[in-house]
Coordinates of C-alpha atoms in Angstrom, one line a residue:
M211 CA -10.9 -12.5 -8.8
A212 CA -14.5 -13.3 -9.8
Q213 CA -14.1 -16.8 -8.3
L214 CA -12.6 -15.6 -5.1
L215 CA -15.4 -13.1 -4.6
K216 CA -18.1 -15.6 -5.6
A217 CA -16.6 -18.0 -3.0
N218 CA -17.2 -15.3 -0.4
G219 CA -20.8 -14.6 -1.6
L220 CA -19.9 -11.5 -3.6
L221 CA -20.2 -10.3 -7.2
F222 CA -17.4 -8.9 -9.3
N223 CA -19.4 -5.9 -10.4
A224 CA -18.3 -2.9 -12.5
A225 CA -17.3 -0.8 -9.5
R226 CA -15.0 -3.5 -8.2
R227 CA -13.5 -4.1 -11.6
D228 CA -12.7 -0.4 -12.0
V229 CA -11.0 -0.3 -8.6
L230 CA -9.0 -3.4 -9.4
C231 CA -7.9 -1.9 -12.7
V232 CA -6.6 1.1 -10.9
L233 CA -4.7 -1.0 -8.4
L234 CA -3.2 -3.1 -11.2
R235 CA -1.8 0.0 -12.9
A236 CA -0.6 1.7 -9.8
S237 CA 3.2 2.0 -9.4
A238 CA 2.9 3.0 -5.7
P239 CA 0.4 2.4 -2.9
L240 CA -2.8 4.3 -3.1
D241 CA -5.2 5.6 -0.5
V242 CA -9.0 5.6 -0.9
D243 CA -9.2 9.1 -2.3
T244 CA -6.4 8.6 -4.9
T245 CA -8.0 5.3 -6.0
L246 CA -11.4 7.0 -6.3
A247 CA -9.9 9.9 -8.4
A248 CA -8.1 7.5 -10.7
A249 CA -11.2 5.3 -11.2
R250 CA -13.3 8.4 -12.0
S251 CA -10.8 9.8 -14.4
D252 CA -11.2 6.5 -16.3
G253 CA -15.0 7.1 -16.5
S254 CA -16.1 5.0 -13.5
H255 CA -19.1 6.1 -11.4
V256 CA -17.9 4.2 -8.3
S257 CA -18.6 5.8 -4.9
R258 CA -16.0 6.6 -2.2
A259 CA -17.7 4.2 0.1
A260 CA -17.5 1.4 -2.5
V261 CA -13.8 2.0 -3.0
S262 CA -13.2 1.9 0.7
R263 CA -15.2 -1.2 1.3
F264 CA -13.6 -3.0 -1.7
L265 CA -10.0 -2.1 -0.5
N266 CA -10.8 -3.4 3.0
L267 CA -12.3 -6.6 1.5
L268 CA -9.3 -7.2 -0.7
T269 CA -7.1 -6.8 2.4
R270 CA -9.2 -9.3 4.4
L271 CA -9.1 -11.8 1.5
G272 CA -5.3 -11.5 1.4
V273 CA -5.2 -10.0 -2.1
A274 CA -4.1 -6.5 -1.0
E275 CA -2.3 -5.1 1.9
V276 CA -1.8 -1.9 3.8
A277 CA 1.6 -0.8 2.6
A278 CA 1.9 2.4 4.5
R279 CA 0.0 4.7 6.8
R280 CA 0.1 8.5 7.1
N281 CA -1.9 9.9 9.9
A282 CA -5.3 8.3 9.6
R283 CA -4.9 7.4 5.9
R284 CA -4.0 3.9 4.8
F285 CA -2.2 3.2 1.5
F286 CA -3.1 0.0 -0.2
R287 CA -1.4 -2.1 -2.8
L288 CA -1.9 -5.6 -4.3
K289 CA 0.3 -8.2 -2.7
R290 CA 3.4 -9.1 -4.7
Q291 CA 5.7 -12.0 -4.5
T292 CA 8.6 -9.7 -3.6
Q293 CA 8.2 -7.8 -0.3
T294 CA 8.7 -4.1 -0.5
I295 CA 9.6 -1.5 2.0
S296 CA 7.6 1.7 1.9
L297 CA 9.4 4.9 2.8
S298 CA 7.0 7.7 3.7
C299 CA 8.8 11.0 3.0
V300 CA 7.3 13.5 5.4
R301 CA 8.8 16.6 3.8
E302 CA 8.0 15.7 0.2
N303 CA 4.6 14.0 1.0
R304 CA 5.3 11.0 -1.2
I305 CA 5.9 7.2 -0.8
I306 CA 9.0 5.6 -2.1
E307 CA 8.9 1.8 -2.5
V308 CA 12.1 -0.2 -2.2
R309 CA 12.3 -3.8 -3.4
D310 CA 15.3 -5.4 -1.7
D311 CA 14.8 -9.0 -0.5
A312 CA 18.0 -8.9 1.6
L313 CA 16.9 -5.8 3.5
V314 CA 13.4 -7.2 4.1
Q315 CA 14.9 -10.5 5.4
A316 CA 17.2 -8.5 7.7
V317 CA 14.2 -6.6 9.2
E318 CA 12.1 -9.9 9.5
H319 CA 15.1 -11.6 11.2
M320 CA 15.5 -8.8 13.7
L321 CA 11.8 -8.8 14.5
H322 CA 11.7 -12.6 14.8
G323 CA 14.6 -12.5 17.2
R324 CA 12.5 -10.2 19.5
G325 CA 9.4 -12.3 19.2
Y326 CA 7.6 -10.4 16.5
R327 CA 6.7 -10.8 12.8
L328 CA 5.5 -8.4 10.1
A329 CA 1.8 -8.0 10.0
E330 CA 1.3 -5.5 7.2
G331 CA 4.6 -4.8 5.5
I332 CA 7.4 -2.4 6.4
D333 CA 6.8 1.3 6.6
F334 CA 9.4 3.9 7.6
R335 CA 8.8 7.6 8.0
I336 CA 11.8 9.4 6.5
E337 CA 12.9 12.9 5.5
P338 CA 15.7 14.1 3.2
L339 CA 19.1 14.8 4.6
A340 CA 20.3 18.5 4.7
A341 CA 22.0 19.7 1.6
S342 CA 25.6 18.5 1.2
S343 CA 26.9 22.0 2.0
D344 CA 25.0 22.0 5.3
R345 CA 26.4 18.6 6.4
P346 CA 29.2 18.6 9.0
K347 CA 32.7 17.8 7.6
A348 CA 34.2 14.5 8.7

């Protein structure tokens, strides 16, 4: 990471190291505020502006990506070899990540057939089905 930042005229300072550590430990995409809270709980003195700028920089450099969006909030994650599908559950206010290469390939194939490609990953807004007793009988 230090070499990549240096090549772009930037330093790998303590604040950036703290944010990167939070991203490496994250099991789900994080927004700026969650990243900031996690870094500060580890003893970091990073500012919200520094977190936001670094997440945007990592995205521009291709190290991170916007995995999901909820209203004006963007949720970032480090890029992985395996594509993931982010399911944003609107009722439970959480993000569920699914790693299924066949499903990702099917979505990419469908988009390609219509003249599109994925730009930032796959994000679906979902909500739980009604309880089984509420479902209509077949």
